[in-house]
Amino acid sequence: MNWLPGFLTQCRRDHLCMVGSCTTCGCGTFLKRLRDRAGVEGDVAGRLGGRSAVGHGLIIGLLALEPADRDLVAVPGLARVVDEARTRHPDGEAGLDSMLRGTTAAWMIARLREAGVEAERRRDRRRREFERRGRADRTRRRRRAWERRVRHQERLAAKRVRDRGLDAAMADYRARSPEARLRWLSESPGGFPLDRIPDELIPCDADLLMITRSERRSLIDAIGGRRRGWKRLRDRLASPE
């Protein structure tokens, strides 16, 4: 009776990892158990051609596979058995294939190769898709960076236009008399940033008769909690005269 199908079935029942590409364990426990069992089977049958007991036991198991064992193709451990047998055969892969030609094991190895080719094709498709997405992501990032630069340049241009307007307004304000400055502030208290007006240009001593009571209240609200010259002007605006 062939030992290999029952061995693989028992390994599945024991939940042993049989995936050679496993990055956690590398199916080390399964390989140790496989070599121990193959060595035992090889010693029992006797050695052939100077091959090791492990290699002999693996070849015995593969040669004895029957058509009823074809479902083992779906078991990851069979691929590890084949790889181990190739490694231990004196002639490598070519020698093992020649020895197994025409057997059920040869059919199963061919199916494993086809599955490996298909797996590689899937990996290649995933790799190309990953690269395509990476290119698309890089394109999106470059576009977003370009859009940010454009928006930043637009904001800078708008700021330059706004600054030129404020500079022109400030030049007009500077040229006025204190009363005209007070009138100018009362007419547009929210339309000009008061913090741009230096303390010496605040019309603290201007004649308050130039503005109405409602304009006083609006200007007081615009001045808010500012200090120094603005506080003096606010106090004058708030005091009854």
PDB file of C-alpha atoms in Angstrom:
ATOM      1  CA  MET A   1       0.000   0.000   0.000  1.00  0.00           C
ATOM      2  CA  ASN A   2       1.324   3.431  -0.954  1.00  0.00           C
ATOM      3  CA  TRP A   3       2.264   5.557   2.016  1.00  0.00           C
ATOM      4  CA  LEU A   4       2.058   8.970   0.322  1.00  0.00           C
ATOM      5  CA  PRO A   5      -1.745   9.574   0.021  1.00  0.00           C
ATOM      6  CA  GLY A   6      -2.369   8.634   3.632  1.00  0.00           C
ATOM      7  CA  PHE A   7       0.567  10.776   4.770  1.00  0.00           C
ATOM      8  CA  LEU A   8      -0.767  13.875   2.968  1.00  0.00           C
ATOM      9  CA  THR A   9      -4.271  13.222   4.292  1.00  0.00           C
ATOM     10  CA  GLN A  10      -2.963  12.981   7.845  1.00  0.00           C
ATOM     11  CA  CYS A  11      -0.982  16.224   7.422  1.00  0.00           C
ATOM     12  CA  ARG A  12      -4.145  17.966   6.305  1.00  0.00           C
ATOM     13  CA  ARG A  13      -6.011  16.633   9.334  1.00  0.00           C
ATOM     14  CA  ASP A  14      -3.198  17.909  11.550  1.00  0.00           C
ATOM     15  CA  HIS A  15      -3.551  21.341   9.882  1.00  0.00           C
ATOM     16  CA  LEU A  16       0.116  21.462   8.904  1.00  0.00           C
ATOM     17  CA  CYS A  17       1.177  24.304   6.629  1.00  0.00           C
ATOM     18  CA  MET A  18       2.252  22.773   3.296  1.00  0.00           C
ATOM     19  CA  VAL A  19       2.737  25.969   1.306  1.00  0.00           C
ATOM     20  CA  GLY A  20       6.369  26.325   0.292  1.00  0.00           C
ATOM     21  CA  SER A  21       6.069  30.094  -0.174  1.00  0.00           C
ATOM     22  CA  CYS A  22       4.751  30.616   3.359  1.00  0.00           C
ATOM     23  CA  THR A  23       6.659  33.562   4.839  1.00  0.00           C
ATOM     24  CA  THR A  24       5.775  32.558   8.401  1.00  0.00           C
ATOM     25  CA  CYS A  25       7.033  28.989   8.690  1.00  0.00           C
ATOM     26  CA  GLY A  26       8.176  27.935   5.207  1.00  0.00           C
ATOM     27  CA  CYS A  27       6.237  24.679   5.907  1.00  0.00           C
ATOM     28  CA  GLY A  28       9.219  23.556   7.981  1.00  0.00           C
ATOM     29  CA  THR A  29       7.218  21.193  10.202  1.00  0.00           C
ATOM     30  CA  PHE A  30       5.664  19.489   7.179  1.00  0.00           C
ATOM     31  CA  LEU A  31       9.047  19.089   5.453  1.00  0.00           C
ATOM     32  CA  LYS A  32      10.625  17.531   8.541  1.00  0.00           C
ATOM     33  CA  ARG A  33       7.784  15.070   8.894  1.00  0.00           C
ATOM     34  CA  LEU A  34       7.934  14.295   5.146  1.00  0.00           C
ATOM     35  CA  ARG A  35      11.676  13.590   5.227  1.00  0.00           C
ATOM     36  CA  ASP A  36      11.387  11.434   8.316  1.00  0.00           C
ATOM     37  CA  ARG A  37       8.578   9.369   6.817  1.00  0.00           C
ATOM     38  CA  ALA A  38      10.221   9.126   3.379  1.00  0.00           C
ATOM     39  CA  GLY A  39      13.457   8.038   5.052  1.00  0.00           C
ATOM     40  CA  VAL A  40      11.641   5.282   6.886  1.00  0.00           C
ATOM     41  CA  GLU A  41       9.933   4.104   3.698  1.00  0.00           C
ATOM     42  CA  GLY A  42      13.206   4.258   1.773  1.00  0.00           C
ATOM     43  CA  ASP A  43      15.053   2.187   4.396  1.00  0.00           C
ATOM     44  CA  VAL A  44      12.321  -0.436   4.384  1.00  0.00           C
ATOM     45  CA  ALA A  45      12.406  -0.839   0.603  1.00  0.00           C
ATOM     46  CA  GLY A  46      16.181  -0.772   0.347  1.00  0.00           C
ATOM     47  CA  ARG A  47      18.336   1.759  -1.491  1.00  0.00           C
ATOM     48  CA  LEU A  48      18.570   1.984  -5.267  1.00  0.00           C
ATOM     49  CA  GLY A  49      21.450   3.380  -7.288  1.00  0.00           C
ATOM     50  CA  GLY A  50      23.074   5.053  -4.319  1.00  0.00           C
ATOM     51  CA  ARG A  51      20.150   7.389  -3.745  1.00  0.00           C
ATOM     52  CA  SER A  52      19.458   8.440  -0.190  1.00  0.00           C
ATOM     53  CA  ALA A  53      16.725   6.767   1.809  1.00  0.00           C
ATOM     54  CA  VAL A  54      14.656   9.966   1.731  1.00  0.00           C
ATOM     55  CA  GLY A  55      14.897  10.316  -2.039  1.00  0.00           C
ATOM     56  CA  HIS A  56      14.169   6.610  -2.506  1.00  0.00           C
ATOM     57  CA  GLY A  57      11.115   6.812  -0.278  1.00  0.00           C
ATOM     58  CA  LEU A  58       9.769   9.836  -2.167  1.00  0.00           C
ATOM     59  CA  ILE A  59      10.189   8.114  -5.524  1.00  0.00           C
ATOM     60  CA  ILE A  60       8.459   4.996  -4.196  1.00  0.00           C
ATOM     61  CA  GLY A  61       5.509   7.116  -3.094  1.00  0.00           C
ATOM     62  CA  LEU A  62       5.258   8.926  -6.438  1.00  0.00           C
ATOM     63  CA  LEU A  63       5.589   5.766  -8.536  1.00  0.00           C
ATOM     64  CA  ALA A  64       2.841   4.051  -6.536  1.00  0.00           C
ATOM     65  CA  LEU A  65       0.276   6.813  -7.093  1.00  0.00           C
ATOM     66  CA  GLU A  66      -2.878   5.539  -8.822  1.00  0.00           C
ATOM     67  CA  PRO A  67      -5.591   7.276 -10.877  1.00  0.00           C
ATOM     68  CA  ALA A  68      -7.777   7.277  -7.761  1.00  0.00           C
ATOM     69  CA  ASP A  69      -5.194   9.556  -6.105  1.00  0.00           C
ATOM     70  CA  ARG A  70      -5.505  12.321  -8.698  1.00  0.00           C
ATOM     71  CA  ASP A  71      -7.410  14.537  -6.274  1.00  0.00           C
ATOM     72  CA  LEU A  72      -4.083  15.016  -4.469  1.00  0.00           C
ATOM     73  CA  VAL A  73      -3.240  17.579  -7.155  1.00  0.00           C
ATOM     74  CA  ALA A  74      -5.305  20.058  -5.135  1.00  0.00           C
ATOM     75  CA  VAL A  75      -3.238  19.405  -1.993  1.00  0.00           C
ATOM     76  CA  PRO A  76      -0.371  21.945  -1.616  1.00  0.00           C
ATOM     77  CA  GLY A  77       1.823  19.274  -0.054  1.00  0.00           C
ATOM     78  CA  LEU A  78       2.099  17.276  -3.277  1.00  0.00           C
ATOM     79  CA  ALA A  79       4.056  20.098  -4.936  1.00  0.00           C
ATOM     80  CA  ARG A  80       6.459  20.097  -1.982  1.00  0.00           C
ATOM     81  CA  VAL A  81       6.851  16.306  -2.315  1.00  0.00           C
ATOM     82  CA  VAL A  82       7.723  16.688  -6.004  1.00  0.00           C
ATOM     83  CA  ASP A  83      10.172  19.516  -5.311  1.00  0.00           C
ATOM     84  CA  GLU A  84      11.865  17.455  -2.592  1.00  0.00           C
ATOM     85  CA  ALA A  85      12.125  14.448  -4.916  1.00  0.00           C
ATOM     86  CA  ARG A  86      13.669  16.601  -7.672  1.00  0.00           C
ATOM     87  CA  THR A  87      16.204  17.980  -5.232  1.00  0.00           C
ATOM     88  CA  ARG A  88      17.262  14.503  -4.080  1.00  0.00           C
ATOM     89  CA  HIS A  89      17.282  12.790  -7.483  1.00  0.00           C
ATOM     90  CA  PRO A  90      20.837  12.421  -8.867  1.00  0.00           C
ATOM     91  CA  ASP A  91      19.740  13.724 -12.287  1.00  0.00           C
ATOM     92  CA  GLY A  92      17.494  16.455 -10.961  1.00  0.00           C
ATOM     93  CA  GLU A  93      14.215  17.374 -12.608  1.00  0.00           C
ATOM     94  CA  ALA A  94      14.988  15.716 -15.939  1.00  0.00           C
ATOM     95  CA  GLY A  95      15.866  12.437 -14.253  1.00  0.00           C
ATOM     96  CA  LEU A  96      12.732  12.441 -12.131  1.00  0.00           C
ATOM     97  CA  ASP A  97      10.519  13.202 -15.134  1.00  0.00           C
ATOM     98  CA  SER A  98      12.128  10.384 -17.099  1.00  0.00           C
ATOM     99  CA  MET A  99      11.581   7.936 -14.247  1.00  0.00           C
ATOM    100  CA  LEU A 100       7.920   8.910 -13.793  1.00  0.00           C
ATOM    101  CA  ARG A 101       7.032   9.074 -17.505  1.00  0.00           C
ATOM    102  CA  GLY A 102       3.689   7.382 -18.229  1.00  0.00           C
ATOM    103  CA  THR A 103       2.654   7.137 -14.579  1.00  0.00           C
ATOM    104  CA  THR A 104      -0.146   8.820 -12.680  1.00  0.00           C
ATOM    105  CA  ALA A 105       2.487  10.917 -10.936  1.00  0.00           C
ATOM    106  CA  ALA A 106       3.646  12.269 -14.314  1.00  0.00           C
ATOM    107  CA  TRP A 107       0.067  13.337 -15.108  1.00  0.00           C
ATOM    108  CA  MET A 108      -0.225  14.999 -11.715  1.00  0.00           C
ATOM    109  CA  ILE A 109       3.109  16.793 -12.141  1.00  0.00           C
ATOM    110  CA  ALA A 110       1.920  18.090 -15.525  1.00  0.00           C
ATOM    111  CA  ARG A 111      -1.226  19.455 -13.853  1.00  0.00           C
ATOM    112  CA  LEU A 112       0.892  21.079 -11.167  1.00  0.00           C
ATOM    113  CA  ARG A 113       3.010  22.738 -13.829  1.00  0.00           C
ATOM    114  CA  GLU A 114      -0.084  24.008 -15.607  1.00  0.00           C
ATOM    115  CA  ALA A 115      -1.382  25.360 -12.313  1.00  0.00           C
ATOM    116  CA  GLY A 116       1.975  27.003 -11.697  1.00  0.00           C
ATOM    117  CA  VAL A 117       1.936  28.619 -15.142  1.00  0.00           C
ATOM    118  CA  GLU A 118      -1.599  29.879 -14.555  1.00  0.00           C
ATOM    119  CA  ALA A 119      -0.633  31.183 -11.106  1.00  0.00           C
ATOM    120  CA  GLU A 120       2.294  33.029 -12.675  1.00  0.00           C
ATOM    121  CA  ARG A 121      -0.050  34.513 -15.257  1.00  0.00           C
ATOM    122  CA  ARG A 122      -2.359  35.693 -12.496  1.00  0.00           C
ATOM    123  CA  ARG A 123       0.580  37.181 -10.612  1.00  0.00           C
ATOM    124  CA  ASP A 124       1.706  38.876 -13.814  1.00  0.00           C
ATOM    125  CA  ARG A 125      -1.783  40.310 -14.375  1.00  0.00           C
ATOM    126  CA  ARG A 126      -1.911  41.539 -10.788  1.00  0.00           C
ATOM    127  CA  ARG A 127       1.564  43.006 -11.160  1.00  0.00           C
ATOM    128  CA  ARG A 128       0.581  44.835 -14.355  1.00  0.00           C
ATOM    129  CA  GLU A 129      -2.634  46.037 -12.723  1.00  0.00           C
ATOM    130  CA  PHE A 130      -0.653  47.230  -9.710  1.00  0.00           C
ATOM    131  CA  GLU A 131       1.778  49.073 -11.981  1.00  0.00           C
ATOM    132  CA  ARG A 132      -1.109  50.575 -13.967  1.00  0.00           C
ATOM    133  CA  ARG A 133      -2.742  51.796 -10.777  1.00  0.00           C
ATOM    134  CA  GLY A 134       0.583  53.117  -9.591  1.00  0.00           C
ATOM    135  CA  ARG A 135       0.983  55.104 -12.803  1.00  0.00           C
ATOM    136  CA  ALA A 136      -2.584  56.377 -12.487  1.00  0.00           C
ATOM    137  CA  ASP A 137      -1.942  57.356  -8.855  1.00  0.00           C
ATOM    138  CA  ARG A 138       1.244  59.169  -9.806  1.00  0.00           C
ATOM    139  CA  THR A 139      -0.625  60.985 -12.580  1.00  0.00           C
ATOM    140  CA  ARG A 140      -3.365  62.008 -10.142  1.00  0.00           C
ATOM    141  CA  ARG A 141      -0.794  63.205  -7.608  1.00  0.00           C
ATOM    142  CA  ARG A 142       1.017  65.243 -10.247  1.00  0.00           C
ATOM    143  CA  ARG A 143      -2.286  66.710 -11.423  1.00  0.00           C
ATOM    144  CA  ARG A 144      -3.323  67.595  -7.873  1.00  0.00           C
ATOM    145  CA  ALA A 145       0.087  69.188  -7.264  1.00  0.00           C
ATOM    146  CA  TRP A 146      -0.286  71.180 -10.493  1.00  0.00           C
ATOM    147  CA  GLU A 147      -3.809  72.257  -9.506  1.00  0.00           C
ATOM    148  CA  ARG A 148      -2.533  73.340  -6.081  1.00  0.00           C
ATOM    149  CA  ARG A 149       0.201  75.381  -7.717  1.00  0.00           C
ATOM    150  CA  VAL A 150      -2.321  76.972 -10.075  1.00  0.00           C
ATOM    151  CA  ARG A 151      -4.670  77.825  -7.200  1.00  0.00           C
ATOM    152  CA  HIS A 152      -1.753  79.194  -5.201  1.00  0.00           C
ATOM    153  CA  GLN A 153      -0.678  81.374  -8.134  1.00  0.00           C
ATOM    154  CA  GLU A 154      -4.264  82.577  -8.530  1.00  0.00           C
ATOM    155  CA  ARG A 155      -4.424  83.464  -4.837  1.00  0.00           C
ATOM    156  CA  LEU A 156      -1.122  85.301  -5.099  1.00  0.00           C
ATOM    157  CA  ALA A 157      -2.352  87.204  -8.159  1.00  0.00           C
ATOM    158  CA  ALA A 158      -5.593  88.102  -6.378  1.00  0.00           C
ATOM    159  CA  LYS A 159      -3.595  89.229  -3.338  1.00  0.00           C
ATOM    160  CA  ARG A 160      -1.376  91.438  -5.508  1.00  0.00           C
ATOM    161  CA  VAL A 161      -4.460  93.038  -7.062  1.00  0.00           C
ATOM    162  CA  ARG A 162      -5.988  93.510  -3.620  1.00  0.00           C
ATOM    163  CA  ASP A 163      -2.764  94.965  -2.231  1.00  0.00           C
ATOM    164  CA  ARG A 164      -2.521  97.418  -5.092  1.00  0.00           C
ATOM    165  CA  GLY A 165      -6.077  98.538  -4.393  1.00  0.00           C
ATOM    166  CA  LEU A 166      -5.340  98.911  -0.684  1.00  0.00           C
ATOM    167  CA  ASP A 167      -2.142 100.836  -1.417  1.00  0.00           C
ATOM    168  CA  ALA A 168      -4.068 103.197  -3.671  1.00  0.00           C
ATOM    169  CA  ALA A 169      -6.763 103.633  -1.018  1.00  0.00           C
ATOM    170  CA  MET A 170      -4.109 104.224   1.635  1.00  0.00           C
ATOM    171  CA  ALA A 171      -2.442 106.871  -0.529  1.00  0.00           C
ATOM    172  CA  ASP A 172      -5.793 108.602  -0.954  1.00  0.00           C
ATOM    173  CA  TYR A 173      -6.425 108.400   2.815  1.00  0.00           C
ATOM    174  CA  ARG A 174      -2.982 109.792   3.627  1.00  0.00           C
ATOM    175  CA  ALA A 175      -3.555 112.830   1.421  1.00  0.00           C
ATOM    176  CA  ARG A 176      -6.755 113.862   3.256  1.00  0.00           C
ATOM    177  CA  SER A 177      -7.214 116.168   6.213  1.00  0.00           C
ATOM    178  CA  PRO A 178      -8.125 114.699   9.641  1.00  0.00           C
ATOM    179  CA  GLU A 179     -11.821 115.550   9.120  1.00  0.00           C
ATOM    180  CA  ALA A 180     -11.795 114.064   5.626  1.00  0.00           C
ATOM    181  CA  ARG A 181     -10.109 110.944   7.015  1.00  0.00           C
ATOM    182  CA  LEU A 182     -12.822 110.655   9.653  1.00  0.00           C
ATOM    183  CA  ARG A 183     -15.491 111.018   6.975  1.00  0.00           C
ATOM    184  CA  TRP A 184     -13.666 108.435   4.837  1.00  0.00           C
ATOM    185  CA  LEU A 185     -13.599 105.954   7.731  1.00  0.00           C
ATOM    186  CA  SER A 186     -17.239 106.510   8.619  1.00  0.00           C
ATOM    187  CA  GLU A 187     -18.374 105.934   5.068  1.00  0.00           C
ATOM    188  CA  SER A 188     -16.573 102.620   4.693  1.00  0.00           C
ATOM    189  CA  PRO A 189     -15.507 101.339   8.116  1.00  0.00           C
ATOM    190  CA  GLY A 190     -15.724  97.673   7.047  1.00  0.00           C
ATOM    191  CA  GLY A 191     -14.261  98.123   3.578  1.00  0.00           C
ATOM    192  CA  PHE A 192     -10.686  98.867   4.622  1.00  0.00           C
ATOM    193  CA  PRO A 193      -8.444  96.979   7.094  1.00  0.00           C
ATOM    194  CA  LEU A 194      -7.957  99.506   9.867  1.00  0.00           C
ATOM    195  CA  ASP A 195      -4.761  97.812  11.031  1.00  0.00           C
ATOM    196  CA  ARG A 196      -3.018  99.089   7.892  1.00  0.00           C
ATOM    197  CA  ILE A 197      -3.448 102.679   9.101  1.00  0.00           C
ATOM    198  CA  PRO A 198      -0.456 103.789  11.198  1.00  0.00           C
ATOM    199  CA  ASP A 199      -1.117 105.390  14.563  1.00  0.00           C
ATOM    200  CA  GLU A 200      -0.055 108.869  13.441  1.00  0.00           C
ATOM    201  CA  LEU A 201      -2.718 108.882  10.702  1.00  0.00           C
ATOM    202  CA  ILE A 202      -5.647 108.048  12.985  1.00  0.00           C
ATOM    203  CA  PRO A 203      -7.895 111.150  13.091  1.00  0.00           C
ATOM    204  CA  CYS A 204      -8.078 111.308  16.913  1.00  0.00           C
ATOM    205  CA  ASP A 205      -8.425 115.126  16.982  1.00  0.00           C
ATOM    206  CA  ALA A 206     -10.787 115.521  14.031  1.00  0.00           C
ATOM    207  CA  ASP A 207     -14.010 117.483  14.396  1.00  0.00           C
ATOM    208  CA  LEU A 208     -16.724 114.913  15.221  1.00  0.00           C
ATOM    209  CA  LEU A 209     -19.440 117.137  13.792  1.00  0.00           C
ATOM    210  CA  MET A 210     -18.431 115.749  10.423  1.00  0.00           C
ATOM    211  CA  ILE A 211     -20.298 112.461  11.088  1.00  0.00           C
ATOM    212  CA  THR A 212     -23.754 111.495  12.340  1.00  0.00           C
ATOM    213  CA  ARG A 213     -24.587 109.493  15.456  1.00  0.00           C
ATOM    214  CA  SER A 214     -25.295 106.335  13.450  1.00  0.00           C
ATOM    215  CA  GLU A 215     -21.955 106.719  11.682  1.00  0.00           C
ATOM    216  CA  ARG A 216     -20.306 107.093  15.086  1.00  0.00           C
ATOM    217  CA  ARG A 217     -21.819 103.813  16.265  1.00  0.00           C
ATOM    218  CA  SER A 218     -20.726 102.027  13.074  1.00  0.00           C
ATOM    219  CA  LEU A 219     -17.205 103.363  13.427  1.00  0.00           C
ATOM    220  CA  ILE A 220     -17.065 102.368  17.115  1.00  0.00           C
ATOM    221  CA  ASP A 221     -18.066  98.821  16.137  1.00  0.00           C
ATOM    222  CA  ALA A 222     -15.399  98.771  13.404  1.00  0.00           C
ATOM    223  CA  ILE A 223     -12.684  99.960  15.827  1.00  0.00           C
ATOM    224  CA  GLY A 224     -13.594  97.243  18.332  1.00  0.00           C
ATOM    225  CA  GLY A 225     -10.968  96.617  21.005  1.00  0.00           C
ATOM    226  CA  ARG A 226      -8.022  98.242  19.247  1.00  0.00           C
ATOM    227  CA  ARG A 227      -5.724 100.296  21.435  1.00  0.00           C
ATOM    228  CA  ARG A 228      -3.575 103.442  21.350  1.00  0.00           C
ATOM    229  CA  GLY A 229      -4.819 105.966  18.800  1.00  0.00           C
ATOM    230  CA  TRP A 230      -7.872 103.884  17.932  1.00  0.00           C
ATOM    231  CA  LYS A 231      -8.833 103.725  21.618  1.00  0.00           C
ATOM    232  CA  ARG A 232      -8.605 107.529  21.901  1.00  0.00           C
ATOM    233  CA  LEU A 233     -10.785 107.944  18.810  1.00  0.00           C
ATOM    234  CA  ARG A 234     -13.263 105.370  20.105  1.00  0.00           C
ATOM    235  CA  ASP A 235     -13.481 107.122  23.477  1.00  0.00           C
ATOM    236  CA  ARG A 236     -14.192 110.444  21.748  1.00  0.00           C
ATOM    237  CA  LEU A 237     -16.822 108.845  19.528  1.00  0.00           C
ATOM    238  CA  ALA A 238     -18.518 107.230  22.547  1.00  0.00           C
ATOM    239  CA  SER A 239     -18.500 110.326  24.748  1.00  0.00           C
ATOM    240  CA  PRO A 240     -21.495 112.715  24.473  1.00  0.00           C
ATOM    241  CA  GLU A 241     -20.580 116.175  23.267  1.00  0.00           C
TER     242      GLU A 241
END
